PDB file of C-alpha atoms and ligand atoms in Angstrom:
ATOM      1  CA  MET K   1     107.268 117.843 101.114  1.00  0.00           C
ATOM      2  CA  THR K   2     105.333 119.971 103.520  1.00  0.00           C
ATOM      3  CA  GLN K   3     104.662 118.487 106.926  1.00  0.00           C
ATOM      4  CA  ASP K   4     100.896 118.553 106.543  1.00  0.00           C
ATOM      5  CA  GLU K   5     100.857 116.266 103.522  1.00  0.00           C
ATOM      6  CA  ILE K   6     102.160 113.063 105.063  1.00  0.00           C
ATOM      7  CA  ARG K   7     103.091 112.124 108.599  1.00  0.00           C
ATOM      8  CA  PHE K   8     104.470 108.809 109.815  1.00  0.00           C
ATOM      9  CA  GLU K   9     103.492 107.921 113.392  1.00  0.00           C
ATOM     10  CA  ALA K  10     102.627 105.101 115.741  1.00  0.00           C
ATOM     11  CA  GLY K  11      98.921 104.316 115.656  1.00  0.00           C
ATOM     12  CA  PRO K  12      96.691 101.990 117.681  1.00  0.00           C
ATOM     13  CA  GLY K  13      98.508  98.865 118.875  1.00  0.00           C
ATOM     14  CA  GLY K  14     101.764 100.661 118.163  1.00  0.00           C
ATOM     15  CA  LEU K  15     101.383  99.907 114.455  1.00  0.00           C
ATOM     16  CA  GLN K  16     103.260 102.339 112.205  1.00  0.00           C
ATOM     17  CA  ARG K  17     101.028 104.337 109.882  1.00  0.00           C
ATOM     18  CA  ALA K  18     101.110 107.201 107.417  1.00  0.00           C
ATOM     19  CA  VAL K  19      98.488 109.891 107.869  1.00  0.00           C
ATOM     20  CA  ILE K  20      97.969 111.736 104.594  1.00  0.00           C
ATOM     21  CA  SER K  21      96.169 115.026 104.107  1.00  0.00           C
ATOM     22  CA  THR K  22      96.031 116.723 100.694  1.00  0.00           C
ATOM     23  CA  THR K  23      93.854 119.395  99.110  1.00  0.00           C
ATOM     24  CA  ALA K  24      91.684 116.668  97.591  1.00  0.00           C
ATOM     25  CA  ALA K  25      91.486 113.944 100.232  1.00  0.00           C
ATOM     26  CA  GLU K  26      92.530 112.414 103.537  1.00  0.00           C
ATOM     27  CA  ALA K  27      93.880 108.913 104.034  1.00  0.00           C
ATOM     28  CA  GLU K  28      95.529 106.539 106.474  1.00  0.00           C
ATOM     29  CA  LEU K  29      97.914 103.732 105.487  1.00  0.00           C
ATOM     30  CA  TYR K  30      99.421 101.123 107.808  1.00  0.00           C
ATOM     31  CA  LEU K  31     102.841  99.629 107.105  1.00  0.00           C
ATOM     32  CA  GLN K  32     101.573  96.312 108.406  1.00  0.00           C
ATOM     33  CA  GLY K  33      99.975  94.778 105.370  1.00  0.00           C
ATOM     34  CA  ALA K  34     100.444  98.031 103.365  1.00  0.00           C
ATOM     35  CA  HIS K  35      96.896  98.390 104.578  1.00  0.00           C
ATOM     36  CA  LEU K  36      94.922 101.456 103.502  1.00  0.00           C
ATOM     37  CA  VAL K  37      92.193 101.903 106.117  1.00  0.00           C
ATOM     38  CA  ARG K  38      90.835 105.316 105.180  1.00  0.00           C
ATOM     39  CA  TRP K  39      90.359 107.349 101.996  1.00  0.00           C
ATOM     40  CA  THR K  40      87.973 110.277 102.168  1.00  0.00           C
ATOM     41  CA  PRO K  41      87.745 112.818  99.346  1.00  0.00           C
ATOM     42  CA  ARG K  42      87.019 116.375 100.556  1.00  0.00           C
ATOM     43  CA  GLU K  43      83.289 117.106 101.024  1.00  0.00           C
ATOM     44  CA  GLU K  44      82.618 113.359 100.897  1.00  0.00           C
ATOM     45  CA  ARG K  45      81.787 110.618 103.393  1.00  0.00           C
ATOM     46  CA  PRO K  46      84.470 107.940 103.936  1.00  0.00           C
ATOM     47  CA  VAL K  47      84.586 105.660 100.893  1.00  0.00           C
ATOM     48  CA  LEU K  48      86.222 102.741 102.702  1.00  0.00           C
ATOM     49  CA  PHE K  49      84.457 100.834 105.494  1.00  0.00           C
ATOM     50  CA  LEU K  50      86.494 100.169 108.656  1.00  0.00           C
ATOM     51  CA  SER K  51      84.981  98.089 111.462  1.00  0.00           C
ATOM     52  CA  SER K  52      84.988  99.933 114.799  1.00  0.00           C
ATOM     53  CA  LYS K  53      85.848  96.567 116.379  1.00  0.00           C
ATOM     54  CA  SER K  54      88.815  95.870 114.116  1.00  0.00           C
ATOM     55  CA  LEU K  55      91.985  94.667 115.752  1.00  0.00           C
ATOM     56  CA  PHE K  56      95.111  96.795 115.439  1.00  0.00           C
ATOM     57  CA  ALA K  57      97.763  94.365 116.615  1.00  0.00           C
ATOM     58  CA  GLU K  58     100.994  92.914 115.294  1.00  0.00           C
ATOM     59  CA  GLY K  59     100.363  89.966 113.005  1.00  0.00           C
ATOM     60  CA  LYS K  60      96.572  90.419 113.063  1.00  0.00           C
ATOM     61  CA  ALA K  61      94.490  91.330 110.035  1.00  0.00           C
ATOM     62  CA  ILE K  62      92.625  94.653 110.057  1.00  0.00           C
ATOM     63  CA  ARG K  63      88.858  94.400 109.372  1.00  0.00           C
ATOM     64  CA  GLY K  64      88.084  96.897 106.672  1.00  0.00           C
ATOM     65  CA  GLY K  65      89.879  99.244 104.278  1.00  0.00           C
ATOM     66  CA  VAL K  66      91.905  97.428 101.609  1.00  0.00           C
ATOM     67  CA  PRO K  67      93.613  94.235 102.811  1.00  0.00           C
ATOM     68  CA  ILE K  68      96.242  93.017 100.320  1.00  0.00           C
ATOM     69  CA  ILE K  69      95.782  89.344  99.589  1.00  0.00           C
ATOM     70  CA  PHE K  70      98.858  87.357  98.465  1.00  0.00           C
ATOM     71  CA  PRO K  71      99.986  84.662  97.568  1.00  0.00           C
ATOM     72  CA  TRP K  72      96.706  82.729  97.940  1.00  0.00           C
ATOM     73  CA  PHE K  73      93.068  83.763  98.077  1.00  0.00           C
ATOM     74  CA  GLY K  74      90.819  82.394 100.821  1.00  0.00           C
ATOM     75  CA  ALA K  75      91.685  79.153 102.553  1.00  0.00           C
ATOM     76  CA  ARG K  76      94.942  77.543 101.436  1.00  0.00           C
ATOM     77  CA  ALA K  77      94.287  74.791  98.865  1.00  0.00           C
ATOM     78  CA  GLU K  78      95.091  71.101  99.321  1.00  0.00           C
ATOM     79  CA  GLY K  79      95.143  71.487 103.119  1.00  0.00           C
ATOM     80  CA  LEU K  80      98.542  73.185 102.956  1.00  0.00           C
ATOM     81  CA  PRO K  81      99.533  75.249 106.022  1.00  0.00           C
ATOM     82  CA  GLY K  82      99.124  79.009 106.107  1.00  0.00           C
ATOM     83  CA  PRO K  83      96.682  81.751 107.130  1.00  0.00           C
ATOM     84  CA  ALA K  84      93.501  82.537 105.173  1.00  0.00           C
ATOM     85  CA  HIS K  85      94.214  85.016 102.395  1.00  0.00           C
ATOM     86  CA  GLY K  86      97.995  84.561 102.670  1.00  0.00           C
ATOM     87  CA  PHE K  87     100.593  86.442 104.727  1.00  0.00           C
ATOM     88  CA  ALA K  88     101.039  89.755 102.935  1.00  0.00           C
ATOM     89  CA  ARG K  89      98.238  91.450 104.918  1.00  0.00           C
ATOM     90  CA  THR K  90      99.880  90.692 108.273  1.00  0.00           C
ATOM     91  CA  SER K  91     103.505  91.284 107.224  1.00  0.00           C
ATOM     92  CA  GLU K  92     105.414  94.505 107.896  1.00  0.00           C
ATOM     93  CA  TRP K  93     106.102  96.374 104.633  1.00  0.00           C
ATOM     94  CA  THR K  94     108.821  99.001 104.165  1.00  0.00           C
ATOM     95  CA  VAL K  95     108.458 102.525 102.804  1.00  0.00           C
ATOM     96  CA  GLU K  96     110.176 102.839  99.419  1.00  0.00           C
ATOM     97  CA  SER K  97     109.062 106.379  98.620  1.00  0.00           C
ATOM     98  CA  ALA K  98     106.563 109.091  99.501  1.00  0.00           C
ATOM     99  CA  ARG K  99     106.121 112.169  97.358  1.00  0.00           C
ATOM    100  CA  GLU K 100     103.760 114.942  96.370  1.00  0.00           C
ATOM    101  CA  CYS K 101     102.478 114.745  92.804  1.00  0.00           C
ATOM    102  CA  GLY K 102     100.761 118.100  92.412  1.00  0.00           C
ATOM    103  CA  ASP K 103      97.038 117.835  91.551  1.00  0.00           C
ATOM    104  CA  ALA K 104      97.197 114.049  91.397  1.00  0.00           C
ATOM    105  CA  GLY K 105      97.845 114.000  95.125  1.00  0.00           C
ATOM    106  CA  VAL K 106     100.357 112.160  97.271  1.00  0.00           C
ATOM    107  CA  GLU K 107     101.974 108.899  96.171  1.00  0.00           C
ATOM    108  CA  VAL K 108     103.337 106.331  98.590  1.00  0.00           C
ATOM    109  CA  VAL K 109     105.178 103.154  97.558  1.00  0.00           C
ATOM    110  CA  LEU K 110     105.607 100.267 100.011  1.00  0.00           C
ATOM    111  CA  GLY K 111     107.580  97.076  99.459  1.00  0.00           C
ATOM    112  CA  LEU K 112     107.670  93.513 100.767  1.00  0.00           C
ATOM    113  CA  GLN K 113     110.417  91.034 100.015  1.00  0.00           C
ATOM    114  CA  SER K 114     110.335  87.265 100.517  1.00  0.00           C
ATOM    115  CA  ASP K 115     112.236  86.007 103.542  1.00  0.00           C
ATOM    116  CA  GLU K 116     112.806  82.916 105.642  1.00  0.00           C
ATOM    117  CA  ALA K 117     109.300  83.073 107.114  1.00  0.00           C
ATOM    118  CA  SER K 118     107.610  83.418 103.713  1.00  0.00           C
ATOM    119  CA  ARG K 119     109.711  80.596 102.242  1.00  0.00           C
ATOM    120  CA  GLU K 120     108.332  78.236 104.862  1.00  0.00           C
ATOM    121  CA  LEU K 121     104.861  78.863 103.451  1.00  0.00           C
ATOM    122  CA  PHE K 122     105.437  79.779  99.819  1.00  0.00           C
ATOM    123  CA  ASP K 123     107.975  78.233  97.499  1.00  0.00           C
ATOM    124  CA  GLY K 124     109.194  81.248  95.581  1.00  0.00           C
ATOM    125  CA  ASP K 125     111.270  84.377  96.038  1.00  0.00           C
ATOM    126  CA  PHE K 126     109.286  87.485  95.303  1.00  0.00           C
ATOM    127  CA  ARG K 127     109.187  91.219  95.657  1.00  0.00           C
ATOM    128  CA  LEU K 128     105.897  93.023  96.107  1.00  0.00           C
ATOM    129  CA  ARG K 129     105.405  96.703  95.493  1.00  0.00           C
ATOM    130  CA  PHE K 130     102.249  98.537  96.440  1.00  0.00           C
ATOM    131  CA  ARG K 131     101.844 102.005  94.954  1.00  0.00           C
ATOM    132  CA  VAL K 132      98.971 104.164  96.167  1.00  0.00           C
ATOM    133  CA  MET K 133      98.018 107.631  94.922  1.00  0.00           C
ATOM    134  CA  ILE K 134      95.821 109.606  97.319  1.00  0.00           C
ATOM    135  CA  GLY K 135      93.853 112.301  95.550  1.00  0.00           C
ATOM    136  CA  GLY K 136      90.301 113.078  94.462  1.00  0.00           C
ATOM    137  CA  GLU K 137      90.421 109.565  93.041  1.00  0.00           C
ATOM    138  CA  LEU K 138      92.172 106.619  94.615  1.00  0.00           C
ATOM    139  CA  GLU K 139      94.719 104.687  92.591  1.00  0.00           C
ATOM    140  CA  MET K 140      96.224 101.445  93.869  1.00  0.00           C
ATOM    141  CA  GLU K 141      98.686  99.164  92.090  1.00  0.00           C
ATOM    142  CA  LEU K 142     100.154  95.860  93.232  1.00  0.00           C
ATOM    143  CA  GLU K 143     103.243  94.651  91.409  1.00  0.00           C
ATOM    144  CA  VAL K 144     104.510  91.112  91.944  1.00  0.00           C
ATOM    145  CA  SER K 145     108.045  90.265  90.789  1.00  0.00           C
ATOM    146  CA  ASN K 146     109.361  86.704  90.604  1.00  0.00           C
ATOM    147  CA  GLU K 147     112.926  86.799  91.934  1.00  0.00           C
ATOM    148  CA  SER K 148     113.393  83.047  91.940  1.00  0.00           C
ATOM    149  CA  GLY K 149     114.811  80.823  89.203  1.00  0.00           C
ATOM    150  CA  VAL K 150     111.548  78.961  88.666  1.00  0.00           C
ATOM    151  CA  PRO K 151     108.010  80.024  87.740  1.00  0.00           C
ATOM    152  CA  PHE K 152     105.502  80.361  90.575  1.00  0.00           C
ATOM    153  CA  ARG K 153     101.696  80.492  90.696  1.00  0.00           C
ATOM    154  CA  PHE K 154      99.891  82.981  92.917  1.00  0.00           C
ATOM    155  CA  GLU K 155      96.518  84.519  93.658  1.00  0.00           C
ATOM    156  CA  GLU K 156      96.053  88.113  94.721  1.00  0.00           C
ATOM    157  CA  ALA K 157      93.428  90.674  95.631  1.00  0.00           C
ATOM    158  CA  LEU K 158      92.882  94.266  96.658  1.00  0.00           C
ATOM    159  CA  HIS K 159      90.126  93.202  99.057  1.00  0.00           C
ATOM    160  CA  THR K 160      88.376  96.575  99.112  1.00  0.00           C
ATOM    161  CA  TYR K 161      85.647  97.215 101.717  1.00  0.00           C
ATOM    162  CA  LEU K 162      83.397  99.951 100.301  1.00  0.00           C
ATOM    163  CA  ALA K 163      81.212 101.968 102.664  1.00  0.00           C
ATOM    164  CA  VAL K 164      77.501 102.236 101.843  1.00  0.00           C
ATOM    165  CA  GLY K 165      74.464 103.730 103.576  1.00  0.00           C
ATOM    166  CA  ASP K 166      72.534 100.436 103.571  1.00  0.00           C
ATOM    167  CA  VAL K 167      73.749  97.465 101.549  1.00  0.00           C
ATOM    168  CA  ARG K 168      70.180  96.126 101.260  1.00  0.00           C
ATOM    169  CA  GLN K 169      69.295  99.115  99.077  1.00  0.00           C
ATOM    170  CA  ALA K 170      72.483  99.184  97.008  1.00  0.00           C
ATOM    171  CA  SER K 171      72.874  97.695  93.535  1.00  0.00           C
ATOM    172  CA  LEU K 172      76.034  96.612  91.775  1.00  0.00           C
ATOM    173  CA  THR K 173      76.522  96.798  88.027  1.00  0.00           C
ATOM    174  CA  GLY K 174      79.269  95.659  85.680  1.00  0.00           C
ATOM    175  CA  LEU K 175      79.140  91.905  86.340  1.00  0.00           C
ATOM    176  CA  GLU K 176      76.147  91.044  84.192  1.00  0.00           C
ATOM    177  CA  GLY K 177      76.534  87.739  82.303  1.00  0.00           C
ATOM    178  CA  THR K 178      79.783  86.790  84.033  1.00  0.00           C
ATOM    179  CA  GLU K 179      80.471  83.312  85.372  1.00  0.00           C
ATOM    180  CA  PHE K 180      81.046  83.095  89.120  1.00  0.00           C
ATOM    181  CA  VAL K 181      81.933  80.618  91.854  1.00  0.00           C
ATOM    182  CA  ASP K 182      79.348  80.810  94.648  1.00  0.00           C
ATOM    183  CA  LYS K 183      81.267  80.171  97.878  1.00  0.00           C
ATOM    184  CA  THR K 184      77.994  80.153  99.849  1.00  0.00           C
ATOM    185  CA  ASP K 185      76.677  77.236  97.762  1.00  0.00           C
ATOM    186  CA  ASP K 186      79.410  74.580  97.643  1.00  0.00           C
ATOM    187  CA  PHE K 187      81.527  76.597  95.209  1.00  0.00           C
ATOM    188  CA  LYS K 188      78.955  75.926  92.487  1.00  0.00           C
ATOM    189  CA  ARG K 189      79.559  77.704  89.191  1.00  0.00           C
ATOM    190  CA  LYS K 190      76.752  80.003  88.155  1.00  0.00           C
ATOM    191  CA  LYS K 191      76.067  82.776  85.689  1.00  0.00           C
ATOM    192  CA  GLN K 192      75.202  86.330  86.724  1.00  0.00           C
ATOM    193  CA  GLY K 193      71.902  87.545  85.300  1.00  0.00           C
ATOM    194  CA  GLY K 194      71.394  90.596  83.121  1.00  0.00           C
ATOM    195  CA  GLU K 195      70.185  92.890  85.880  1.00  0.00           C
ATOM    196  CA  GLY K 196      72.179  94.628  88.611  1.00  0.00           C
ATOM    197  CA  LEU K 197      73.387  92.509  91.550  1.00  0.00           C
ATOM    198  CA  ARG K 198      71.455  93.068  94.780  1.00  0.00           C
ATOM    199  CA  ILE K 199      72.720  91.906  98.187  1.00  0.00           C
ATOM    200  CA  VAL K 200      69.821  90.055  99.817  1.00  0.00           C
ATOM    201  CA  LYS K 201      71.694  87.371 101.794  1.00  0.00           C
ATOM    202  CA  GLU K 202      75.260  86.285 102.651  1.00  0.00           C
ATOM    203  CA  THR K 203      77.104  86.862  99.402  1.00  0.00           C
ATOM    204  CA  ASP K 204      80.541  85.460  98.534  1.00  0.00           C
ATOM    205  CA  GLN K 205      81.089  85.309  94.790  1.00  0.00           C
ATOM    206  CA  VAL K 206      84.262  85.037  92.725  1.00  0.00           C
ATOM    207  CA  HIS K 207      83.429  86.409  89.272  1.00  0.00           C
ATOM    208  CA  LEU K 208      85.824  85.002  86.696  1.00  0.00           C
ATOM    209  CA  ASN K 209      87.292  86.235  83.409  1.00  0.00           C
ATOM    210  CA  THR K 210      86.002  89.768  83.839  1.00  0.00           C
ATOM    211  CA  ARG K 211      88.083  92.899  83.305  1.00  0.00           C
ATOM    212  CA  GLY K 212      85.200  95.347  83.463  1.00  0.00           C
ATOM    213  CA  ALA K 213      84.562  98.084  85.986  1.00  0.00           C
ATOM    214  CA  CYS K 214      82.096  97.485  88.795  1.00  0.00           C
ATOM    215  CA  SER K 215      79.862 100.231  90.165  1.00  0.00           C
ATOM    216  CA  VAL K 216      77.948 100.413  93.421  1.00  0.00           C
ATOM    217  CA  TRP K 217      74.876 102.643  93.369  1.00  0.00           C
ATOM    218  CA  ASP K 218      74.018 103.789  96.907  1.00  0.00           C
ATOM    219  CA  PRO K 219      70.592 105.485  97.067  1.00  0.00           C
ATOM    220  CA  VAL K 220      70.903 106.179 100.809  1.00  0.00           C
ATOM    221  CA  TRP K 221      74.041 108.300 100.475  1.00  0.00           C
ATOM    222  CA  ASN K 222      73.078 109.287  96.942  1.00  0.00           C
ATOM    223  CA  ARG K 223      76.390 108.374  95.368  1.00  0.00           C
ATOM    224  CA  ARG K 224      77.922 105.907  92.967  1.00  0.00           C
ATOM    225  CA  ILE K 225      81.311 104.364  93.695  1.00  0.00           C
ATOM    226  CA  THR K 226      83.088 102.891  90.670  1.00  0.00           C
ATOM    227  CA  VAL K 227      86.035 100.501  90.756  1.00  0.00           C
ATOM    228  CA  GLU K 228      87.933 100.348  87.475  1.00  0.00           C
ATOM    229  CA  LYS K 229      90.784  97.921  87.112  1.00  0.00           C
ATOM    230  CA  THR K 230      93.634  96.606  84.961  1.00  0.00           C
ATOM    231  CA  GLY K 231      95.655  93.383  85.141  1.00  0.00           C
ATOM    232  CA  SER K 232      92.817  91.696  87.019  1.00  0.00           C
ATOM    233  CA  ASP K 233      90.568  88.939  85.621  1.00  0.00           C
ATOM    234  CA  SER K 234      88.488  88.276  88.756  1.00  0.00           C
ATOM    235  CA  THR K 235      86.101  90.440  90.777  1.00  0.00           C
ATOM    236  CA  VAL K 236      84.985  89.192  94.183  1.00  0.00           C
ATOM    237  CA  ILE K 237      81.791  90.410  95.836  1.00  0.00           C
ATOM    238  CA  TRP K 238      81.371  89.795  99.549  1.00  0.00           C
ATOM    239  CA  ASN K 239      78.948  90.642 102.309  1.00  0.00           C
ATOM    240  CA  PRO K 240      78.824  88.413 105.428  1.00  0.00           C
ATOM    241  CA  TRP K 241      75.174  89.328 106.224  1.00  0.00           C
ATOM    242  CA  ILE K 242      73.717  88.590 109.698  1.00  0.00           C
ATOM    243  CA  GLU K 243      74.777  85.096 110.795  1.00  0.00           C
ATOM    244  CA  LYS K 244      78.365  85.179 109.540  1.00  0.00           C
ATOM    245  CA  SER K 245      78.843  88.657 111.062  1.00  0.00           C
ATOM    246  CA  ARG K 246      77.717  87.346 114.441  1.00  0.00           C
ATOM    247  CA  GLY K 247      80.657  84.920 114.290  1.00  0.00           C
ATOM    248  CA  MET K 248      83.184  87.675 113.541  1.00  0.00           C
ATOM    249  CA  ALA K 249      84.605  89.170 116.750  1.00  0.00           C
ATOM    250  CA  ASP K 250      86.122  92.096 114.862  1.00  0.00           C
ATOM    251  CA  MET K 251      82.906  93.162 113.098  1.00  0.00           C
ATOM    252  CA  GLU K 252      80.374  95.359 114.886  1.00  0.00           C
ATOM    253  CA  LEU K 253      76.881  93.891 115.024  1.00  0.00           C
ATOM    254  CA  ASP K 254      75.282  95.839 112.163  1.00  0.00           C
ATOM    255  CA  GLY K 255      78.526  96.521 110.341  1.00  0.00           C
ATOM    256  CA  TRP K 256      77.428  94.247 107.501  1.00  0.00           C
ATOM    257  CA  THR K 257      74.677  96.732 106.574  1.00  0.00           C
ATOM    258  CA  ARG K 258      77.285  99.450 105.889  1.00  0.00           C
ATOM    259  CA  MET K 259      79.773  97.606 103.714  1.00  0.00           C
ATOM    260  CA  VAL K 260      80.199  95.617 100.538  1.00  0.00           C
ATOM    261  CA  CYS K 261      83.506  94.264  99.313  1.00  0.00           C
ATOM    262  CA  VAL K 262      84.277  94.797  95.629  1.00  0.00           C
ATOM    263  CA  GLU K 263      87.621  93.091  95.257  1.00  0.00           C
ATOM    264  CA  THR K 264      90.054  93.489  92.376  1.00  0.00           C
ATOM    265  CA  ALA K 265      91.594  90.047  92.103  1.00  0.00           C
ATOM    266  CA  ASN K 266      93.201  87.181  90.249  1.00  0.00           C
ATOM    267  CA  ALA K 267      91.830  84.069  91.931  1.00  0.00           C
ATOM    268  CA  ALA K 268      90.847  80.466  91.189  1.00  0.00           C
ATOM    269  CA  ASP K 269      90.929  79.920  87.388  1.00  0.00           C
ATOM    270  CA  ASN K 270      92.518  83.375  87.072  1.00  0.00           C
ATOM    271  CA  ALA K 271      95.533  82.652  89.280  1.00  0.00           C
ATOM    272  CA  VAL K 272      98.740  84.020  87.724  1.00  0.00           C
ATOM    273  CA  VAL K 273     101.733  81.914  86.741  1.00  0.00           C
ATOM    274  CA  LEU K 274     104.768  84.184  86.717  1.00  0.00           C
ATOM    275  CA  ALA K 275     107.990  83.316  84.919  1.00  0.00           C
ATOM    276  CA  PRO K 276     111.347  83.825  86.637  1.00  0.00           C
ATOM    277  CA  GLY K 277     112.529  87.428  86.351  1.00  0.00           C
ATOM    278  CA  SER K 278     109.063  88.654  85.324  1.00  0.00           C
ATOM    279  CA  SER K 279     106.625  91.030  86.989  1.00  0.00           C
ATOM    280  CA  HIS K 280     102.865  91.316  86.994  1.00  0.00           C
ATOM    281  CA  LYS K 281     100.869  94.478  87.760  1.00  0.00           C
ATOM    282  CA  MET K 282      97.267  94.682  88.949  1.00  0.00           C
ATOM    283  CA  ALA K 283      95.658  98.072  89.528  1.00  0.00           C
ATOM    284  CA  ALA K 284      92.398  99.608  90.672  1.00  0.00           C
ATOM    285  CA  ARG K 285      91.120 103.160  90.353  1.00  0.00           C
ATOM    286  CA  ILE K 286      88.198 104.198  92.549  1.00  0.00           C
ATOM    287  CA  HIS K 287      86.098 107.285  92.054  1.00  0.00           C
ATOM    288  CA  VAL K 288      82.901 108.674  93.507  1.00  0.00           C
ATOM    289  CA  GLU K 289      80.075 110.484  91.743  1.00  0.00           C
ATOM    290  CA  ARG K 290      77.480 112.423  93.703  1.00  0.00           C
ATOM    291  CA  HIS K 291      73.927 112.407  92.410  1.00  0.00           C
TER     292      HIS K 291
HETATM  293  O1  LIG U 302      86.670  87.882  99.846  1.00  0.00           O
HETATM  294  C1  LIG U 302      85.667  87.197 100.448  1.00  0.00           C
HETATM  295  C2  LIG U 302      86.247  86.244 101.473  1.00  0.00           C
HETATM  296  O2  LIG U 302      87.130  85.362 100.878  1.00  0.00           O
HETATM  297  C3  LIG U 302      85.147  85.558 102.234  1.00  0.00           C
HETATM  298  O3  LIG U 302      85.142  84.174 101.994  1.00  0.00           O
HETATM  299  C4  LIG U 302      85.401  85.907 103.692  1.00  0.00           C
HETATM  300  O4  LIG U 302      86.076  84.945 104.363  1.00  0.00           O
HETATM  301  C5  LIG U 302      86.191  87.198 103.563  1.00  0.00           C
HETATM  302  O5  LIG U 302      86.993  86.999 102.450  1.00  0.00           O
HETATM  303  C6  LIG U 302      86.940  87.678 104.769  1.00  0.00           C
HETATM  304  O6  LIG U 302      87.999  86.884 105.067  1.00  0.00           O
HETATM  305  P1  LIG U 302      88.805  87.125 106.435  1.00  0.00           P
HETATM  306  O7  LIG U 302      89.919  86.115 106.394  1.00  0.00           O
HETATM  307  O8  LIG U 302      89.328  88.550 106.382  1.00  0.00           O
HETATM  308  O9  LIG U 302      87.857  86.944 107.557  1.00  0.00           O
END
């Protein structure tokens, strides 16, 4: 492995990160949360949004990039204790491997194992493995293994923040006709219409039972970003819009105009029940087309 391909170093807040530079792309991956904060194909604008006011501190979530959500999505159900979106995104992961894969790019695998702290919040022994391939396309895969003697139920997401020129002009396709839970309207269940999804207000929708790809057409930057996925039955679309953003200390004032989350997930009705000794894989592949 040549030095210029991948470099491990201390980043802001002293957080360990991998800085990756290949012929096809540049990227930055933090060990805390196995959090990819940057992926930029050559000759392209950054594809992931990262808030300039994001925290980079031990145990704090990073605002932007791809937070890994596990073992629950959103607020913990039934009033049980635990941080929003689970603990995987604020836990320190370990490097399992890092290697060059020729034209495909550079692959990094990070792992997280259950421990005393996780057992206090989640009743199940698990092993997580996050594999990311940095190239002209971005491939991400989250594998969950049940290492306990009993089945456990979990939710998960690759909570991807995509960067756009102006979200008010963007349109999302691939969710037409799907059922969704509208978290901005008392979790009411609704059906997505036949036309593309436009972001015209605070949007927080969990689309259920959908395995299709979702594309974001961005007329300002003249590009289409497509998120294809496997092993995922939910797609979450989120934009905090004006008011919610004002309440987020780690989001710059107009940051909401430059991002939309298209999240590859298994949440709510699509939560996974994993048998002892079994594993489940969820993957996303992101690519950009210029127009
Ligand atoms: O994925 C959408 C969502 O669940 C929203 O409800 C919103 O809370 C967002 O995630 C961000 O959550 P965070 O805990 O990172 O502030």
